[in-house]
């Protein structure tokens, strides 16, 4: 293991959990086996990840732990449903997964959210481990204890806060991630720099070449830094009363754009567009300097992500969609905006008319 972080929230110290960073899959798998000491491991993964890692999973984990098993679900957000939760439950029960079972999410954020939610209610909660394989999952979704499935009325509508027992991060897994998925995760990385960490932002400005080539040492530094930032946020406010909303930068407009595109825009692309729009709002409200807005837009573009609102989406439609998201038509909603690079601020209440004017090109 190269290093470790521990997430401790004030609610209960005995429920703290480690994030363990590894430079090889082999050492992460060995660490997982050691920590779970003979208990049966039930791995949940998706078809894409399975097609790449089936041998490694079999040789390094399953064959080392009798009584373990693997369940492969279709890849993609469409699988993050109550129906698939039920299927996983049926499988776990057929495998006689009891109180000592450990459910392991081996995949991106979709698998992490689905498997984590399933583990949280099986036998009133069994041990759950995150083994994130996408950049987004390594820097964002695997840390912070939110698990959920989607509903036709919206994403993540059914779920809860449920902490994992541990998170195992093996950086080399990122080398097989398809390019668009990699960029998707980089949008969240840029977000961390923009809201919380000026020196991370500078590193991203300086090192776009090696980072786009997925240099492992640099990725190890960047992923660990993002996890440290998320740790700071969730330790202060795990249940999103206020400070955790700092992570929503780019997401209020981003979610609306994602929804209006019928999900043809990826989450990271929508968040990139959302960050550019919310930086523009920040400038127009006199919070952010135009120079800092320019730096953010330039950085997003350097990583091949979009910055302009899609032409077919009128600002009025976008703002209406943000209201639907919050079920509060006509009311002001709270935006997270920027005061400078590395300084996000939550709780800027803005009404729909003003928001429309502020995001207009
Ligand atoms: P994903 O899990 O759908 O993975 C993206 C794609 O990459 C999939 O096709 C997957 O099969 C593939 N993939 C993953 N790792 C791979 C690897 N190493 N090699 C090859 N292919 C690989 O999507 P995501 O972007 O990882 O996560 C998005 C999900 O995370 C959404 O459901 C979102 O709601 C959720 N999320 C949750 C939180 C939270 O706090 N719980 C935070 C952010 C996002
Ligand atoms: Zn996001």
mmCIF file of N, CA, C and O and ligand atoms in Angstrom, residues 136 140 188 191 247 251 255 267 271, ligand 2:
data_model
loop_
_atom_site.group_PDB
_atom_site.id
_atom_site.type_symbol
_atom_site.label_atom_id
_atom_site.label_comp_id
_atom_site.label_asym_id
_atom_site.label_seq_id
_atom_site.Cartn_x
_atom_site.Cartn_y
_atom_site.Cartn_z
ATOM 1 N N UNK A 136 -14.209 8.928 -11.823
ATOM 2 C CA UNK A 136 -15.267 9.578 -11.047
ATOM 3 C C UNK A 136 -15.504 8.853 -9.727
ATOM 4 O O UNK A 136 -15.655 9.466 -8.670
ATOM 5 N N UNK A 140 -14.792 10.652 -6.222
ATOM 6 C CA UNK A 140 -16.044 11.256 -5.794
ATOM 7 C C UNK A 140 -17.004 10.248 -5.165
ATOM 8 O O UNK A 140 -17.181 10.211 -3.948
ATOM 9 N N UNK A 188 -14.882 16.490 -12.546
ATOM 10 C CA UNK A 188 -15.032 16.589 -11.083
ATOM 11 C C UNK A 188 -13.707 16.986 -10.428
ATOM 12 O O UNK A 188 -13.686 17.697 -9.427
ATOM 13 N N UNK A 191 -13.413 20.570 -10.721
ATOM 14 C CA UNK A 191 -14.327 21.176 -9.737
ATOM 15 C C UNK A 191 -13.662 21.292 -8.362
ATOM 16 O O UNK A 191 -13.737 22.344 -7.725
ATOM 17 N N UNK A 247 -19.833 21.039 -2.943
ATOM 18 C CA UNK A 247 -19.558 20.094 -4.040
ATOM 19 C C UNK A 247 -20.558 20.248 -5.180
ATOM 20 O O UNK A 247 -20.388 19.654 -6.248
ATOM 21 N N UNK A 251 -23.157 22.006 -10.639
ATOM 22 C CA UNK A 251 -24.154 20.934 -10.717
ATOM 23 C C UNK A 251 -25.595 21.419 -10.807
ATOM 24 O O UNK A 251 -26.459 20.677 -11.266
ATOM 25 N N UNK A 255 -26.954 19.747 -13.860
ATOM 26 C CA UNK A 255 -28.026 18.739 -13.832
ATOM 27 C C UNK A 255 -29.134 19.105 -14.807
ATOM 28 O O UNK A 255 -29.697 18.232 -15.473
ATOM 29 N N UNK A 267 -22.442 13.205 -17.668
ATOM 30 C CA UNK A 267 -22.475 14.001 -16.449
ATOM 31 C C UNK A 267 -21.313 15.006 -16.410
ATOM 32 O O UNK A 267 -21.507 16.186 -16.142
ATOM 33 N N UNK A 271 -21.492 19.001 -16.253
ATOM 34 C CA UNK A 271 -20.906 19.725 -15.115
ATOM 35 C C UNK A 271 -19.902 20.774 -15.608
ATOM 36 O O UNK A 271 -19.820 21.876 -15.058
HETATM 37 ZN ZN1 LIG B 2 -20.947 15.278 -10.288
#
